PDB file of C-alpha atoms and ligand atoms in Angstrom:
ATOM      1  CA  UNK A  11       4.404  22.793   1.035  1.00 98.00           C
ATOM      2  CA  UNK A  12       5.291  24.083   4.339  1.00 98.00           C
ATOM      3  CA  UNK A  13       8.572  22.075   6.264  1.00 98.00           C
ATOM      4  CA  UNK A  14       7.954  22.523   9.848  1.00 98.00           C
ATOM      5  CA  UNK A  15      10.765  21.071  12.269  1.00 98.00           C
ATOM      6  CA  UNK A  16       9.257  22.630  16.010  1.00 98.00           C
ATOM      7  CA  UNK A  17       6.233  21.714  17.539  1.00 98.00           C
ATOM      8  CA  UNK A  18       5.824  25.377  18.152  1.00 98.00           C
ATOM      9  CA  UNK A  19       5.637  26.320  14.045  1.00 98.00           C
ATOM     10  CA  UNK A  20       3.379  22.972  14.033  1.00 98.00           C
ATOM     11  CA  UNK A  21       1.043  25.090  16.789  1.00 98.00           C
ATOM     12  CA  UNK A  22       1.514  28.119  14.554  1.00 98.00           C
ATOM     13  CA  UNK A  23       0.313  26.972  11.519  1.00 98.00           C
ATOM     14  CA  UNK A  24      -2.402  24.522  13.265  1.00 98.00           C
ATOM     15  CA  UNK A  25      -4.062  27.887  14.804  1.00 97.00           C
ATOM     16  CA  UNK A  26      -4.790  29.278  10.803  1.00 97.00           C
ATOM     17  CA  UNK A  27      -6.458  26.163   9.620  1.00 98.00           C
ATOM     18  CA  UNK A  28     -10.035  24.260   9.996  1.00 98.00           C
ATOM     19  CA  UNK A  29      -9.850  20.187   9.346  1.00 98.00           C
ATOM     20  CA  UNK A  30      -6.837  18.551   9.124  1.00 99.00           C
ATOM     21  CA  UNK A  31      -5.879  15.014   7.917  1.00 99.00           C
ATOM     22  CA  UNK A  32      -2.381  13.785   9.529  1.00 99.00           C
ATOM     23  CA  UNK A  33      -0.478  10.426   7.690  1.00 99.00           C
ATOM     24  CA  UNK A  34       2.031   9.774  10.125  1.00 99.00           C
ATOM     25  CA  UNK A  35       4.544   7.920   8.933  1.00 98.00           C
ATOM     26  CA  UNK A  36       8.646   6.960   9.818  1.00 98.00           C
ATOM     27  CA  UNK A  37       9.865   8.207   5.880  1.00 98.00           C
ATOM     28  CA  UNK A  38      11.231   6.069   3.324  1.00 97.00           C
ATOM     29  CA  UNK A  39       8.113   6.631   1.663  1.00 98.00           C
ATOM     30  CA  UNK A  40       7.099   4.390  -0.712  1.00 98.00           C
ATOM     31  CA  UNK A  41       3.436   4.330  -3.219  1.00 97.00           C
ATOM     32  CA  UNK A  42       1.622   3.058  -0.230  1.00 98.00           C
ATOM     33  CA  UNK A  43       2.397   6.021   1.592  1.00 98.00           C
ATOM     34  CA  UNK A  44       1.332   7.859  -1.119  1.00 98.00           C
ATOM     35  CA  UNK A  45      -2.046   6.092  -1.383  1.00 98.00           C
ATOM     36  CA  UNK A  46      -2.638   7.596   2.346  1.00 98.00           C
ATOM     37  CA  UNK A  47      -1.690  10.927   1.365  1.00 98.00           C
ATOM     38  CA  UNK A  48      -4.545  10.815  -1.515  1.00 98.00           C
ATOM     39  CA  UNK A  49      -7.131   8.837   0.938  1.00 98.00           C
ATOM     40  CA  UNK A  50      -5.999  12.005   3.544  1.00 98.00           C
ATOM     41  CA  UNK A  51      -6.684  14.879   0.460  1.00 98.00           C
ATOM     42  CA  UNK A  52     -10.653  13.535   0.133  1.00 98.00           C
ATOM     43  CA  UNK A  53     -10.782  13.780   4.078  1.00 98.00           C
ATOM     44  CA  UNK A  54      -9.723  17.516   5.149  1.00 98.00           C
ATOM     45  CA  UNK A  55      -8.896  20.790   3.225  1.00 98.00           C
ATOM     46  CA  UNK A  56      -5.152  20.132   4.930  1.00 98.00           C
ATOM     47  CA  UNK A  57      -2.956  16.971   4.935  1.00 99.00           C
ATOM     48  CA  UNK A  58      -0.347  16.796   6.771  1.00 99.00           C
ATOM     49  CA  UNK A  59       2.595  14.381   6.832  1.00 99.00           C
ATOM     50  CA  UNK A  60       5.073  13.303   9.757  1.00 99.00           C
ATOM     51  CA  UNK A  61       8.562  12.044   8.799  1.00 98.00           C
ATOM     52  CA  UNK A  62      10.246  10.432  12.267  1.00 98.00           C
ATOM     53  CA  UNK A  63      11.768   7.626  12.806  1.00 98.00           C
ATOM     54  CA  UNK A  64      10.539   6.981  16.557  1.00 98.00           C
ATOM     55  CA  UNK A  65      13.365   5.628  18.804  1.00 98.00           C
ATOM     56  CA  UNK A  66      10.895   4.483  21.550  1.00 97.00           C
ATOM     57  CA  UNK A  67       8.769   1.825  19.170  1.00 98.00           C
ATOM     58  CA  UNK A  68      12.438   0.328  18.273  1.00 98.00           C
ATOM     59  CA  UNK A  69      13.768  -2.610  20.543  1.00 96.00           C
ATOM     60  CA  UNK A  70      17.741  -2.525  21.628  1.00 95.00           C
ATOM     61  CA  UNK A  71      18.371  -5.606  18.838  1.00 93.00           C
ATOM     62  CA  UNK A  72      16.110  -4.233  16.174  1.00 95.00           C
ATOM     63  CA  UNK A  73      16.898  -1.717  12.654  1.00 92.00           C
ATOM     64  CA  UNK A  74      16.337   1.791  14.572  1.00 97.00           C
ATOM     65  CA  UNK A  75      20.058   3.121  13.417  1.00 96.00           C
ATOM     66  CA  UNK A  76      19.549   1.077   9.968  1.00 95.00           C
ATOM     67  CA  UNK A  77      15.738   1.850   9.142  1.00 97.00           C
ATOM     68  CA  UNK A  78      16.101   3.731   5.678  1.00 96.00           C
ATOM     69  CA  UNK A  79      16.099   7.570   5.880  1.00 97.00           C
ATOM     70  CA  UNK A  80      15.779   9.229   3.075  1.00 98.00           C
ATOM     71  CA  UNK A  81      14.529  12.612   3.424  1.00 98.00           C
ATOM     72  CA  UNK A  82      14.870  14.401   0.166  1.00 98.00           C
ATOM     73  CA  UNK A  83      13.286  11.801  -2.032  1.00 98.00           C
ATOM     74  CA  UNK A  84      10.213  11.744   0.646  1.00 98.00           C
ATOM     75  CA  UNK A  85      10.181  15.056   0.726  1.00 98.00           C
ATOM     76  CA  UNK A  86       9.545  15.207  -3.274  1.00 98.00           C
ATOM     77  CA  UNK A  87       6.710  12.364  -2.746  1.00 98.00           C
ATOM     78  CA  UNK A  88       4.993  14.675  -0.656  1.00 98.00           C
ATOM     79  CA  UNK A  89       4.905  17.295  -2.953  1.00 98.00           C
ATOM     80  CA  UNK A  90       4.154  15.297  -5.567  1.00 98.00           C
ATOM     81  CA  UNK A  91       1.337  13.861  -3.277  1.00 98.00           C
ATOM     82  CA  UNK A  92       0.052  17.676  -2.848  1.00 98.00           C
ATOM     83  CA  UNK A  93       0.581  17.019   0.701  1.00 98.00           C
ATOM     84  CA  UNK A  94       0.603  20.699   2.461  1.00 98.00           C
ATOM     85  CA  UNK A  95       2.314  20.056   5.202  1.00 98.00           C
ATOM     86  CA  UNK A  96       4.934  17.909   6.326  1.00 99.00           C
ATOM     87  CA  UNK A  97       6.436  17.830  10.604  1.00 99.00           C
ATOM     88  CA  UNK A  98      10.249  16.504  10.815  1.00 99.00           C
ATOM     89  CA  UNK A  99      11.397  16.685  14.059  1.00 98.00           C
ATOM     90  CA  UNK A 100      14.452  15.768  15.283  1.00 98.00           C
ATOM     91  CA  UNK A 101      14.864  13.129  18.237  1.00 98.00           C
ATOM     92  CA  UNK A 102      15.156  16.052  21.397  1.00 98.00           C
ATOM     93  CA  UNK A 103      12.365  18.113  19.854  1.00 98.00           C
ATOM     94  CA  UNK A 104       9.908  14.978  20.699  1.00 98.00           C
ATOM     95  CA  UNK A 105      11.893  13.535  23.767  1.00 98.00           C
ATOM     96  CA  UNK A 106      13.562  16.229  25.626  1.00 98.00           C
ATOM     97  CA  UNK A 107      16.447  15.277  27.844  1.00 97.00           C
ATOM     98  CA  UNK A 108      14.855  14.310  30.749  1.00 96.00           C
ATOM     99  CA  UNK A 109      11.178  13.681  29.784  1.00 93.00           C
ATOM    100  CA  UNK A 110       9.449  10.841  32.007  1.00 93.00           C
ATOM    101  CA  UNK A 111       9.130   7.927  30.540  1.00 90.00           C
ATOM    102  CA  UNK A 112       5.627   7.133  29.532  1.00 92.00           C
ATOM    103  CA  UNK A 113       3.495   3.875  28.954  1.00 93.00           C
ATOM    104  CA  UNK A 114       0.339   3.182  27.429  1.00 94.00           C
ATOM    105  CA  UNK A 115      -0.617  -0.612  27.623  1.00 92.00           C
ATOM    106  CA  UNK A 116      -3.446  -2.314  26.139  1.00 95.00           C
ATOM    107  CA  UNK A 117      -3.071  -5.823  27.743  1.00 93.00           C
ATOM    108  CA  UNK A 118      -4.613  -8.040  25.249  1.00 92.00           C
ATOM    109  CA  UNK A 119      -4.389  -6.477  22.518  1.00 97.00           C
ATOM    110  CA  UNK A 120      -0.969  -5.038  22.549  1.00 96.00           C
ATOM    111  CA  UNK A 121       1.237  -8.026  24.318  1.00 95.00           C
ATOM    112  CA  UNK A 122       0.325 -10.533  21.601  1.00 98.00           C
ATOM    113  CA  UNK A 123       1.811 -11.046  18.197  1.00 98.00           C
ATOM    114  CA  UNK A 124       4.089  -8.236  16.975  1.00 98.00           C
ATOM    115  CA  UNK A 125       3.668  -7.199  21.226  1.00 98.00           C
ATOM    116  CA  UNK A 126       4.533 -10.392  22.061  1.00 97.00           C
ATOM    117  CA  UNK A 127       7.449 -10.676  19.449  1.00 97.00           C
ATOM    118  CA  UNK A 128       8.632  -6.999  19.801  1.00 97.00           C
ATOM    119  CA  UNK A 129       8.237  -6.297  23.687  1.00 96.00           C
ATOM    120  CA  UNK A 130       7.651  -2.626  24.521  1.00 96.00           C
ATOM    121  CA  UNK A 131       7.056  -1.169  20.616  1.00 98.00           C
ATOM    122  CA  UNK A 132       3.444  -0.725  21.009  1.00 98.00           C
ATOM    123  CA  UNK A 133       3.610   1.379  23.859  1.00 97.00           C
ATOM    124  CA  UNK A 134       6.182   2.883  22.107  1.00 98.00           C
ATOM    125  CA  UNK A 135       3.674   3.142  19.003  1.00 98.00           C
ATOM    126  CA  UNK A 136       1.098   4.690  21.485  1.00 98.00           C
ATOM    127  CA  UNK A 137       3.590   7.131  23.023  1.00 98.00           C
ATOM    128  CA  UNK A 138       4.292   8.855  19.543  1.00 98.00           C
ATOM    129  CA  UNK A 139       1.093   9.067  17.924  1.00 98.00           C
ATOM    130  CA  UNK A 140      -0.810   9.999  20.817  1.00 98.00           C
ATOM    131  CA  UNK A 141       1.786  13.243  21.067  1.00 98.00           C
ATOM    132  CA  UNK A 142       1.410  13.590  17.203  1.00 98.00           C
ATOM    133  CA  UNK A 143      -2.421  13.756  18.020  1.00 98.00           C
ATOM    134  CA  UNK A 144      -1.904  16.288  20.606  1.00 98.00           C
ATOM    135  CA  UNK A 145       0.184  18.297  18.113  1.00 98.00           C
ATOM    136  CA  UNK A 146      -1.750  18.469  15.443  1.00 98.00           C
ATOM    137  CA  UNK A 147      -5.489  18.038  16.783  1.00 98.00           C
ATOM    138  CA  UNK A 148      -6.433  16.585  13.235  1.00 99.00           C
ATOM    139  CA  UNK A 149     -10.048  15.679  12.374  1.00 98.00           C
ATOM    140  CA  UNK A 150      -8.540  12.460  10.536  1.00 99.00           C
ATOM    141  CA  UNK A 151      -5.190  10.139  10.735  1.00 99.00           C
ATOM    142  CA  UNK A 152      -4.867   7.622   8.153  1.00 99.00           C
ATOM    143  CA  UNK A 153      -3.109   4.090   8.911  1.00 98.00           C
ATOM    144  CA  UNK A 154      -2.520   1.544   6.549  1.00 98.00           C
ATOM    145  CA  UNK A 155      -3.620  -2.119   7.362  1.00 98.00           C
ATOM    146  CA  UNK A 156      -0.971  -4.086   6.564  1.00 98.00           C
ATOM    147  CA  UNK A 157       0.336  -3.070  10.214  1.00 98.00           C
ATOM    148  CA  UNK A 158      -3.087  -4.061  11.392  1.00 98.00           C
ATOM    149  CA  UNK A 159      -2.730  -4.556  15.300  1.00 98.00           C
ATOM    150  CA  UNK A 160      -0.903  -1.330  14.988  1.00 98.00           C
ATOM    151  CA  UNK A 161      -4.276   0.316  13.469  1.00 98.00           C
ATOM    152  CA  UNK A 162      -6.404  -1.289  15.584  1.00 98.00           C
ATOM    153  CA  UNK A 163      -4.247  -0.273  18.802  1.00 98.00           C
ATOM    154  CA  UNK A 164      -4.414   3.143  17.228  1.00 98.00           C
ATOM    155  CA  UNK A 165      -7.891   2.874  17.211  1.00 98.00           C
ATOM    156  CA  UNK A 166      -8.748   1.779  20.526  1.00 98.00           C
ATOM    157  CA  UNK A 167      -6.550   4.479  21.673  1.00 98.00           C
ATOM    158  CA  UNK A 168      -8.619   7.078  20.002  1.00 98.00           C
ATOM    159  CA  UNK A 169     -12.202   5.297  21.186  1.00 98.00           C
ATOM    160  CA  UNK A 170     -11.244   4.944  24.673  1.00 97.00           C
ATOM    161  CA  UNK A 171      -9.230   7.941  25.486  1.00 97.00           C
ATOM    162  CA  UNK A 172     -12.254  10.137  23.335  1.00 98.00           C
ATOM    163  CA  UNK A 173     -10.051  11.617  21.445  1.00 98.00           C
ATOM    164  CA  UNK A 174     -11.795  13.433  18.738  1.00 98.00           C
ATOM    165  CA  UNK A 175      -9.881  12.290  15.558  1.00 98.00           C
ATOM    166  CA  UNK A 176     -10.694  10.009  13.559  1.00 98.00           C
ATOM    167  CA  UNK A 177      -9.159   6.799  12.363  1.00 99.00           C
ATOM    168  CA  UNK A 178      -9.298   5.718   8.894  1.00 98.00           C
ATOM    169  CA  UNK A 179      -7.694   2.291   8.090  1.00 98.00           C
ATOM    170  CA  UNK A 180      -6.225   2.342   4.493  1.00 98.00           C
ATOM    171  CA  UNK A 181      -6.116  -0.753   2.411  1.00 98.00           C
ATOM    172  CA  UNK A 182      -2.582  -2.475   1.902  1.00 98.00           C
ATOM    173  CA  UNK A 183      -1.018  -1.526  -1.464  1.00 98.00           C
ATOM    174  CA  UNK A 184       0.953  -4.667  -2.902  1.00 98.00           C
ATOM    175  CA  UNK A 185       3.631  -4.406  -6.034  1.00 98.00           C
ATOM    176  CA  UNK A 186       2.053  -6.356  -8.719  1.00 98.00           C
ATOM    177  CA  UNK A 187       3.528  -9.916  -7.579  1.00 97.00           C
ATOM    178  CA  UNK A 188       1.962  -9.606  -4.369  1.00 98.00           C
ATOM    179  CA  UNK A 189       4.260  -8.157  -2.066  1.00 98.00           C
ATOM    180  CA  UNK A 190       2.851  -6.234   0.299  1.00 98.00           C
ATOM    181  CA  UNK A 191       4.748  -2.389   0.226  1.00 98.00           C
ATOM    182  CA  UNK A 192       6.853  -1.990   3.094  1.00 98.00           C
ATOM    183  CA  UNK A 193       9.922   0.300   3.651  1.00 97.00           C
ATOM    184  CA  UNK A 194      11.746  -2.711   5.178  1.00 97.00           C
ATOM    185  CA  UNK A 195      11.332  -4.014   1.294  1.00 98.00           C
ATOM    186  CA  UNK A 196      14.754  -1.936   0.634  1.00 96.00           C
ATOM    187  CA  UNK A 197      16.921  -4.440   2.390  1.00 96.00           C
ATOM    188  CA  UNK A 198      15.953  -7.663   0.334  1.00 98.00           C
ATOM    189  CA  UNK A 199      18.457  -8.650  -1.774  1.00 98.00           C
ATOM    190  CA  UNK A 200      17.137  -9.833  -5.525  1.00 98.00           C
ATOM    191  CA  UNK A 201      16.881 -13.068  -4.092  1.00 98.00           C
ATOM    192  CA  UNK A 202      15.402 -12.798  -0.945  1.00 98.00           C
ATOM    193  CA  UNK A 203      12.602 -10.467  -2.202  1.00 98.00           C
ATOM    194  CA  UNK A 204      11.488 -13.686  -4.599  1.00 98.00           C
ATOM    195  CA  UNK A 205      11.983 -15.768  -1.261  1.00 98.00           C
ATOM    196  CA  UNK A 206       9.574 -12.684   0.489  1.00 98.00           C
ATOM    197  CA  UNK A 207       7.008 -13.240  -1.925  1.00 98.00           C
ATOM    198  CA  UNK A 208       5.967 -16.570  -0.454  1.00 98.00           C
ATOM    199  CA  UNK A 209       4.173 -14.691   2.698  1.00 98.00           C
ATOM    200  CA  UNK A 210       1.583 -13.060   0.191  1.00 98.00           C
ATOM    201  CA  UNK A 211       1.128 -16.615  -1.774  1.00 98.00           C
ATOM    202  CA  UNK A 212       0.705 -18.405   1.824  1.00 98.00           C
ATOM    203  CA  UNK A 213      -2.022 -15.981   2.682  1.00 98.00           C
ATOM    204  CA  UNK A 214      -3.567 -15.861  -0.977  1.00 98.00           C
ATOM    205  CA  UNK A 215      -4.069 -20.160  -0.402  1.00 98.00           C
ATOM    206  CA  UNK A 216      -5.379 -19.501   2.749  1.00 98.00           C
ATOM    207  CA  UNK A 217      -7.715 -17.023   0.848  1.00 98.00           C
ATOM    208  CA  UNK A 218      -8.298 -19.641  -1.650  1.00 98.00           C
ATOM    209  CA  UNK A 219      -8.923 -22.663   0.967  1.00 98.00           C
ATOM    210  CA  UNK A 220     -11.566 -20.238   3.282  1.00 98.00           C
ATOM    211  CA  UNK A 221     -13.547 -19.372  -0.189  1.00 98.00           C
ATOM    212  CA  UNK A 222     -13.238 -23.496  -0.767  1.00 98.00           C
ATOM    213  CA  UNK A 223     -14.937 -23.938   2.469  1.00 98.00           C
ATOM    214  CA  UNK A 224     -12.428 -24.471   4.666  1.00 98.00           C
ATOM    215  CA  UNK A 225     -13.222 -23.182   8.357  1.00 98.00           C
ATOM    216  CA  UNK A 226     -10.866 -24.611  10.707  1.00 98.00           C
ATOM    217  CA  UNK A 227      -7.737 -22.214  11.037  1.00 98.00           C
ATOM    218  CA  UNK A 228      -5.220 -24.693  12.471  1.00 98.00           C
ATOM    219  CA  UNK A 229      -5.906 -26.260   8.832  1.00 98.00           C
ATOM    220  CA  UNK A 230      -5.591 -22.455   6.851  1.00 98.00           C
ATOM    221  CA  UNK A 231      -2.512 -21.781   9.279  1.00 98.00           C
ATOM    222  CA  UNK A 232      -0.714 -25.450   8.138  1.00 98.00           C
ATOM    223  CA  UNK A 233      -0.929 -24.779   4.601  1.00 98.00           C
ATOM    224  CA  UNK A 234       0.552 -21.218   5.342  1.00 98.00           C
ATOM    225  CA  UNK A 235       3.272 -22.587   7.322  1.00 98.00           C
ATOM    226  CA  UNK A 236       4.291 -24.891   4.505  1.00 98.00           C
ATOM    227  CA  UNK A 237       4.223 -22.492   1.446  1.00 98.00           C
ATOM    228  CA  UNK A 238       6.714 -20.258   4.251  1.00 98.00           C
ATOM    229  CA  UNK A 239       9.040 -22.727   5.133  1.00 98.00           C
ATOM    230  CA  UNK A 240       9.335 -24.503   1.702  1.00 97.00           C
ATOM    231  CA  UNK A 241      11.220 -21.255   0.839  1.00 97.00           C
ATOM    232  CA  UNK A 242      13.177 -21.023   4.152  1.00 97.00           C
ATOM    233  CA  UNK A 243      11.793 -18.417   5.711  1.00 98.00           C
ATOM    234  CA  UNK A 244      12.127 -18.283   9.412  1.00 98.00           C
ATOM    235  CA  UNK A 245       8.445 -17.501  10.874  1.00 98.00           C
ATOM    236  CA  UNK A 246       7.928 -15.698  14.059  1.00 98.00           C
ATOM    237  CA  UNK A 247       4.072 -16.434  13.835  1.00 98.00           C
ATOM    238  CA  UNK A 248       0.941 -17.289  12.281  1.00 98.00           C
ATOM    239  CA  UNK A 249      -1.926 -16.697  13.689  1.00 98.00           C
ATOM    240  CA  UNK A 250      -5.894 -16.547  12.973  1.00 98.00           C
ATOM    241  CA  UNK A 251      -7.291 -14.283  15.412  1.00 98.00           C
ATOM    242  CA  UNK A 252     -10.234 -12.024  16.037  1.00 98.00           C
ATOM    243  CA  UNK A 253      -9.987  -8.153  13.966  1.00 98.00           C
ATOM    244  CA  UNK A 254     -11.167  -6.489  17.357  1.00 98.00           C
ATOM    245  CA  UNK A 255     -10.268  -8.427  20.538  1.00 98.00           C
ATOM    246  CA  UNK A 256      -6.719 -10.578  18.884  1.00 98.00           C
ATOM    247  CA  UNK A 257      -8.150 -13.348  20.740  1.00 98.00           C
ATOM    248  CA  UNK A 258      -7.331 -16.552  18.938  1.00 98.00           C
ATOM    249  CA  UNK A 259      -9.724 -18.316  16.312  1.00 98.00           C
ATOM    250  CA  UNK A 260     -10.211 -21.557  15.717  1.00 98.00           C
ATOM    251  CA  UNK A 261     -13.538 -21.738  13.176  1.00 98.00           C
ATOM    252  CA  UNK A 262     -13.142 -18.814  11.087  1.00 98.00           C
ATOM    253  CA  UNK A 263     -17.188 -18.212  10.771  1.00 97.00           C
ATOM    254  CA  UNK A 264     -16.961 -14.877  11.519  1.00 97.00           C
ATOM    255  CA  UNK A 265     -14.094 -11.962  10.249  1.00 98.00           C
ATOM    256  CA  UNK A 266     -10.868 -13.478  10.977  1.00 98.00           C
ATOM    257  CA  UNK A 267      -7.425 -11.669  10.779  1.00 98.00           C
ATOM    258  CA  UNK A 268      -4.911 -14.217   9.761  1.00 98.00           C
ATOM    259  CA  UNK A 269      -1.354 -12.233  10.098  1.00 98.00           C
ATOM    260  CA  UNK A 270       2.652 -13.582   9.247  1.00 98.00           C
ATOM    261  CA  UNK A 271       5.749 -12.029  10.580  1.00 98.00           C
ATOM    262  CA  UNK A 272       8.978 -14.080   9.010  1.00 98.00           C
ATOM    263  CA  UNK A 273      12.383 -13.183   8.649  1.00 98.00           C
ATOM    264  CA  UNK A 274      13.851 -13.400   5.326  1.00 98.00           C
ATOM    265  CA  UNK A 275      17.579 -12.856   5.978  1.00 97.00           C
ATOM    266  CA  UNK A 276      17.614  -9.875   7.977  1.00 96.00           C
ATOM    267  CA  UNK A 277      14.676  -8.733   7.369  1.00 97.00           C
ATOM    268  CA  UNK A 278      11.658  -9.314   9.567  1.00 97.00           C
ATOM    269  CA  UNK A 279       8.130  -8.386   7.233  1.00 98.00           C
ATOM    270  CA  UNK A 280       4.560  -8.566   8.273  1.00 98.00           C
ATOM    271  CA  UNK A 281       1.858  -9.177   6.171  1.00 98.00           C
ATOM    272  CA  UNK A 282      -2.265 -10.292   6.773  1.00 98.00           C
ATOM    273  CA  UNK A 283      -5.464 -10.393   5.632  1.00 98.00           C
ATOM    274  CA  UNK A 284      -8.392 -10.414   7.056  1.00 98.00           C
ATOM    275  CA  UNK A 285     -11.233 -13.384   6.112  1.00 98.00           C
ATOM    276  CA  UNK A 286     -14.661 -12.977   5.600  1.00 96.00           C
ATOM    277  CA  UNK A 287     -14.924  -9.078   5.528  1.00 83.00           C
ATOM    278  CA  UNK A 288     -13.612  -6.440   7.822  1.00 69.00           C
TER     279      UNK A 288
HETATM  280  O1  LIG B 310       3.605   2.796  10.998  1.00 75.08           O
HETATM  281  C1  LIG B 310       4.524   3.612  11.200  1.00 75.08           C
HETATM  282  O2  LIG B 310       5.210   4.068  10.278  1.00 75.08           O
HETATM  283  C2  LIG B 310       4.832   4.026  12.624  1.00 75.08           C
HETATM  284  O3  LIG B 310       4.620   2.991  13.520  1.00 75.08           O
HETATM  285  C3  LIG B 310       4.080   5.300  13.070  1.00 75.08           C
HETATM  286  C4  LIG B 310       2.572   5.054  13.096  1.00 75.08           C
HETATM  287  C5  LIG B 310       4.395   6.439  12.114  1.00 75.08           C
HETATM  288  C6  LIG B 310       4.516   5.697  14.472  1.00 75.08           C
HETATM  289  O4  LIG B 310       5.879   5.966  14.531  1.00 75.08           O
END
């Protein structure tokens, strides 16, 4: 597996090899990472991996000198993984000292929900992968879904901008109780991961009431909102929108994303799923 820390050895290597498959990702890899990695292998004869925690996606209050970094261990998943290549750059290698600042806005779909909540980290989002595109020129990118409005950002980047990669959403991977894998997991204490677990069980009833019947989301939203604050999480949304616009829903008769942020402690986690079919 090849370690590349310059764009200019990413260039290097890029100008040997036909198809590539990129996972970017910010490390602290965990087996849903590595789920991407094997969706990336049946895509192009060479996946490659990004490890970099992007300081523009982070807002002033929020984990960027915190977020878990833990480069050896990822280092041996992506080996493991048969991953072929993996980019770390450092912070000035992507941002030089005095690079404009850049911004991609999607207005709609990028200043509601984790936009809303988290001004400025989608463009952020945009800024990175769009120069990881540009660095890489890979046939494929894989995202996973549980940060949907992330993937489908990513993917109305790609469509409007006609970029030629392709996006391939990934399915969430979930321990076996339900939690949905995230690298923020690693700050739950034993307690407050049991207290996490009630954002996959509010969404699972949801589940449960839609395949009951049950149409109107301000109903599926309620019953969410109860299973999440009977264990004292602090929500920062529910919300049943439209998969392609994010334009609210209120009769879920055609694929609705219903999607949770809450705090548990410290720790703000997202979570969704998506109603009726993708
Ligand atoms: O989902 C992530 O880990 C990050 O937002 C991404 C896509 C790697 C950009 O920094």
């Amino acid at each position: 597996m090849e370690l590349l820390h310059h764009i200019s050895d990413v260039r290097a290597l890029r100008s040997s090899l036909g198809n590539v498959a990129l996972v970017p990702t910010m490390g602290a890899l965990h087996a849903g990472h590595v789920s991407l990695f094997q969706k990336a292998k049946a895509l192009a004869p060479h996946v490659a991996a990004t490890i970099f925690v992007n300081p523009t996606q982070f807002g002033p209050r929020e984990d960027f000198s915190k977020y878990p970094r833990t480069l050896e261990a990822d280092l041996q998943k992506c080996r493991e993984a048969g991953v072929d290549s993996v980019f770390v750059p450092k912070v000035e290698e992507m941002y030089p000292a005095g690079c404009p600042e850049i911004a991609i806005e999607m207005p709609g779909l990028s200043d509601t929900l984790e936009g809303q909540k988290r001004p400025g980290h989608f463009k952020g989002v945009c800024q990175v992968v769009l120069k990881l595109f540009n660095i890489f020129t890979p046939s494929h990118a894989c995202f996973g879904e549980k940060d949907y409005q992330q993937l489908r950002i990513i993917t109305a980047l790609a469509e409007t901008l006609n970029l030629t990669v392709e996006i391939i959403p990934c399915p969430t991977h979930r321990e076996p109780d339900g939690l949905a894998m995230s690298s923020r997991n690693r700050y739950l204490s034993a307690t407050e991961r049991q207290q996490a677990l009630a954002i996959s069980k509010a969404l699972r009833a949801a589940e449960l009431g839609f395949q009951q019947g049950f149409r109107q989301t301000n109903r599926l939203t309620t019953t969410m909102l109860h299973i999440l604050l009977e264990s004292h999480l602090l929500v920062d949304y529910v919300a049943a929108v439209d998969p392609i616009t994010f334009k609210p829903v209120q009769e879920a008769t055609k694929p609705t994303l219903l999607a949770v942020a809450a705090r548990v402690g410290a720790t703000r986690l997202i979570d969704n799923v998506v109603l009726g079919g993708k």
